[in-house]
Amino acid sequence: MEPGDQAPAFELPGADGTDHSLAGFDTTAVLVVFTCNHCPYAKAKFDVLNDLAADYDDLTVVGINPNDASEYPDDSFERMVELVDDGTIAYDAYLRDESQDVAKAYGAECTPDPFLLVAGEDGYELAWHGRLDDALNPDAEPTTHDMRDAIDSVLAGEPVEKGFLPSRGCSIKWTGGNQP
């Protein structure tokens, strides 16, 4: 996906017991992050995502777990529910992409893989695809907050001036090991 492209629609079950759809969010921006329960890179960003969800009223932060839970039991829906229930994950929605169709539609490659969407005339479109910050290892401290800068631009009605900055993480665990 390129900036300005229509974001693929989805409707997925949430760890909160509710199904959520992209069209059902009612904020200027939606941050969709393909993530999981077990990857150390993804776990290192739980608090970053929680803080983004808490800090912005006009942003919806959505985690989507596409990993093959039959091969990686820590990525099960039940474990997702536990992480939401115990407050480890406190962003707006944590969804399960069992079929992996949503991850494939977005072109997600790793966990975490963030996509910042902005409301357009026909639904949400991609504003920026890039890393949350420059702390690329789980124990690193960030010096730049790339996604926060992008969110600030989008909420101010400005384009995101950054080019693509890839995230680093574990590869998505595709069902049957078949990468799309």
Short mmCIF file of C-alpha atoms in Angstrom, two decimals:
data_model
loop_
_atom_site.label_atom_id
_atom_site.label_comp_id
_atom_site.label_asym_id
_atom_site.label_seq_id
_atom_site.Cartn_x
_atom_site.Cartn_y
_atom_site.Cartn_z
CA MET A 1 0.00 0.00 0.00
CA GLU A 2 1.08 3.53 -0.77
CA PRO A 3 -0.02 6.72 1.02
CA GLY A 4 -3.46 7.70 -0.25
CA ASP A 5 -4.49 4.11 -1.02
CA GLN A 6 -7.81 2.95 0.40
CA ALA A 7 -7.24 0.83 3.50
CA PRO A 8 -8.54 -2.74 3.22
CA ALA A 9 -11.76 -3.19 5.18
CA PHE A 10 -11.95 -5.74 7.96
CA GLU A 11 -14.26 -7.12 10.60
CA LEU A 12 -12.53 -9.22 13.23
CA PRO A 13 -13.26 -10.60 16.70
CA GLY A 14 -11.79 -8.60 19.56
CA ALA A 15 -10.29 -9.78 22.82
CA ASP A 16 -13.01 -7.67 24.47
CA GLY A 17 -15.68 -10.08 23.19
CA THR A 18 -16.89 -7.70 20.44
CA ASP A 19 -16.38 -7.82 16.69
CA HIS A 20 -14.75 -4.66 15.34
CA SER A 21 -14.72 -3.31 11.80
CA LEU A 22 -12.58 -0.59 10.28
CA ALA A 23 -15.76 1.19 9.17
CA GLY A 24 -17.00 1.15 12.77
CA PHE A 25 -14.24 3.39 14.09
CA ASP A 26 -15.16 7.04 14.36
CA THR A 27 -11.88 8.93 14.71
CA THR A 28 -9.82 11.04 12.34
CA ALA A 29 -7.02 8.49 12.45
CA VAL A 30 -6.66 4.76 13.08
CA LEU A 31 -3.34 3.12 13.85
CA VAL A 32 -3.46 -0.52 12.75
CA VAL A 33 -0.54 -2.51 14.12
CA PHE A 34 0.01 -6.14 13.21
CA THR A 35 1.36 -7.58 16.42
CA CYS A 36 1.22 -10.66 18.61
CA ASN A 37 1.57 -11.93 22.16
CA HIS A 38 4.92 -13.71 22.10
CA CYS A 39 7.42 -11.77 19.95
CA PRO A 40 9.92 -9.82 22.10
CA TYR A 41 9.85 -6.93 19.59
CA ALA A 42 6.05 -6.73 19.76
CA LYS A 43 6.01 -7.06 23.55
CA ALA A 44 8.50 -4.20 23.81
CA LYS A 45 5.94 -1.94 22.07
CA PHE A 46 2.88 -2.77 24.23
CA ASP A 47 3.47 0.30 26.42
CA VAL A 48 4.19 2.53 23.41
CA LEU A 49 0.83 1.55 21.91
CA ASN A 50 -0.95 1.89 25.26
CA ASP A 51 0.49 5.41 25.61
CA LEU A 52 -0.57 6.40 22.08
CA ALA A 53 -4.11 5.19 22.78
CA ALA A 54 -4.20 7.15 26.04
CA ASP A 55 -2.65 10.34 24.66
CA TYR A 56 -4.82 10.95 21.57
CA ASP A 57 -8.60 11.38 21.68
CA ASP A 58 -8.99 11.40 17.88
CA LEU A 59 -6.91 8.25 17.26
CA THR A 60 -8.02 4.63 17.53
CA VAL A 61 -5.17 2.19 18.21
CA VAL A 62 -5.91 -1.32 16.92
CA GLY A 63 -3.65 -4.32 17.37
CA ILE A 64 -4.25 -7.24 15.00
CA ASN A 65 -2.74 -10.65 15.76
CA PRO A 66 -2.45 -12.76 12.59
CA ASN A 67 -0.02 -15.41 13.86
CA ASP A 68 -0.63 -19.16 13.51
CA ALA A 69 -1.68 -20.06 17.05
CA SER A 70 -1.59 -23.80 16.33
CA GLU A 71 2.19 -23.54 15.91
CA TYR A 72 2.63 -20.66 18.38
CA PRO A 73 0.20 -21.30 21.27
CA ASP A 74 1.28 -18.11 23.07
CA ASP A 75 -0.43 -16.23 20.24
CA SER A 76 -3.83 -17.78 20.93
CA PHE A 77 -7.00 -15.76 21.21
CA GLU A 78 -7.32 -16.92 24.83
CA ARG A 79 -3.91 -15.41 25.63
CA MET A 80 -4.98 -12.19 23.89
CA VAL A 81 -7.99 -12.02 26.21
CA GLU A 82 -5.74 -12.55 29.25
CA LEU A 83 -3.44 -9.69 28.17
CA VAL A 84 -6.39 -7.34 27.74
CA ASP A 85 -8.05 -8.46 30.98
CA ASP A 86 -4.88 -7.98 33.06
CA GLY A 87 -4.21 -4.53 31.53
CA THR A 88 -0.99 -5.45 29.73
CA ILE A 89 -2.70 -4.38 26.51
CA ALA A 90 -4.80 -1.27 27.01
CA TYR A 91 -5.15 0.09 23.50
CA ASP A 92 -8.55 0.53 21.89
CA ALA A 93 -8.96 -2.92 20.31
CA TYR A 94 -6.94 -6.12 20.08
CA LEU A 95 -8.26 -8.25 17.22
CA ARG A 96 -7.67 -11.78 15.94
CA ASP A 97 -6.97 -12.34 12.22
CA GLU A 98 -7.33 -16.13 12.25
CA SER A 99 -7.55 -16.41 8.45
CA GLN A 100 -4.58 -14.05 8.01
CA ASP A 101 -6.50 -12.38 5.18
CA VAL A 102 -6.26 -8.91 6.73
CA ALA A 103 -2.49 -9.18 7.26
CA LYS A 104 -2.11 -10.28 3.64
CA ALA A 105 -4.33 -7.45 2.37
CA TYR A 106 -2.20 -4.86 4.18
CA GLY A 107 1.07 -6.50 3.16
CA ALA A 108 2.15 -6.89 6.79
CA GLU A 109 5.50 -8.60 7.22
CA CYS A 110 6.48 -8.56 10.87
CA THR A 111 5.29 -7.97 14.41
CA PRO A 112 4.97 -5.10 15.04
CA ASP A 113 4.11 -3.64 11.62
CA PRO A 114 2.23 -0.29 11.96
CA PHE A 115 -0.06 1.37 9.40
CA LEU A 116 -1.41 4.87 10.14
CA LEU A 117 -4.77 5.50 8.47
CA VAL A 118 -6.64 8.77 8.05
CA ALA A 119 -10.33 9.28 7.40
CA GLY A 120 -11.04 10.15 3.78
CA GLU A 121 -14.12 10.68 1.65
CA ASP A 122 -14.65 6.95 1.10
CA GLY A 123 -13.38 5.56 4.40
CA TYR A 124 -9.88 5.27 5.76
CA GLU A 125 -6.79 5.56 3.59
CA LEU A 126 -3.12 5.02 4.29
CA ALA A 127 -1.38 8.12 5.64
CA TRP A 128 1.92 6.45 6.56
CA HIS A 129 3.44 2.99 6.94
CA GLY A 130 6.43 2.98 9.24
CA ARG A 131 7.97 2.15 12.58
CA LEU A 132 6.73 3.33 15.95
CA ASP A 133 10.13 4.69 16.94
CA ASP A 134 13.83 4.14 16.36
CA ALA A 135 14.26 1.63 19.22
CA LEU A 136 14.63 -1.34 16.90
CA ASN A 137 15.76 -3.85 19.52
CA PRO A 138 13.51 -4.89 22.42
CA ASP A 139 15.81 -3.43 25.09
CA ALA A 140 16.70 -0.21 23.23
CA GLU A 141 15.47 3.24 24.25
CA PRO A 142 14.03 5.42 21.46
CA THR A 143 15.54 8.74 20.45
CA THR A 144 12.91 9.50 17.79
CA HIS A 145 9.18 8.88 18.00
CA ASP A 146 8.36 8.46 14.33
CA MET A 147 4.74 7.32 14.66
CA ARG A 148 3.90 10.01 17.20
CA ASP A 149 5.29 12.61 14.76
CA ALA A 150 3.20 11.10 11.95
CA ILE A 151 0.06 11.08 14.12
CA ASP A 152 0.63 14.74 15.03
CA SER A 153 0.88 15.62 11.31
CA VAL A 154 -2.28 13.67 10.40
CA LEU A 155 -4.32 15.15 13.24
CA ALA A 156 -3.16 18.64 12.21
CA GLY A 157 -4.47 17.93 8.69
CA GLU A 158 -0.97 17.84 7.23
CA PRO A 159 0.67 15.14 5.11
CA VAL A 160 3.28 12.89 6.71
CA GLU A 161 6.59 14.05 5.31
CA LYS A 162 8.55 10.94 6.33
CA GLY A 163 9.34 8.26 3.82
CA PHE A 164 8.86 4.61 4.70
CA LEU A 165 10.82 3.61 7.81
CA PRO A 166 10.57 -0.15 8.26
CA SER A 167 9.76 -1.69 11.59
CA ARG A 168 11.84 -4.52 12.99
CA GLY A 169 10.32 -7.58 14.58
CA CYS A 170 9.57 -11.26 14.28
CA SER A 171 8.21 -12.46 10.96
CA ILE A 172 4.49 -13.15 10.86
CA LYS A 173 3.89 -16.82 11.57
CA TRP A 174 1.94 -17.80 8.47
CA THR A 175 -0.34 -20.84 8.63
CA GLY A 176 1.51 -23.84 7.28
CA GLY A 177 4.63 -21.70 7.04
CA ASN A 178 3.39 -20.35 3.71
CA GLN A 179 4.33 -16.73 3.35
CA PRO A 180 2.07 -14.93 0.87
#
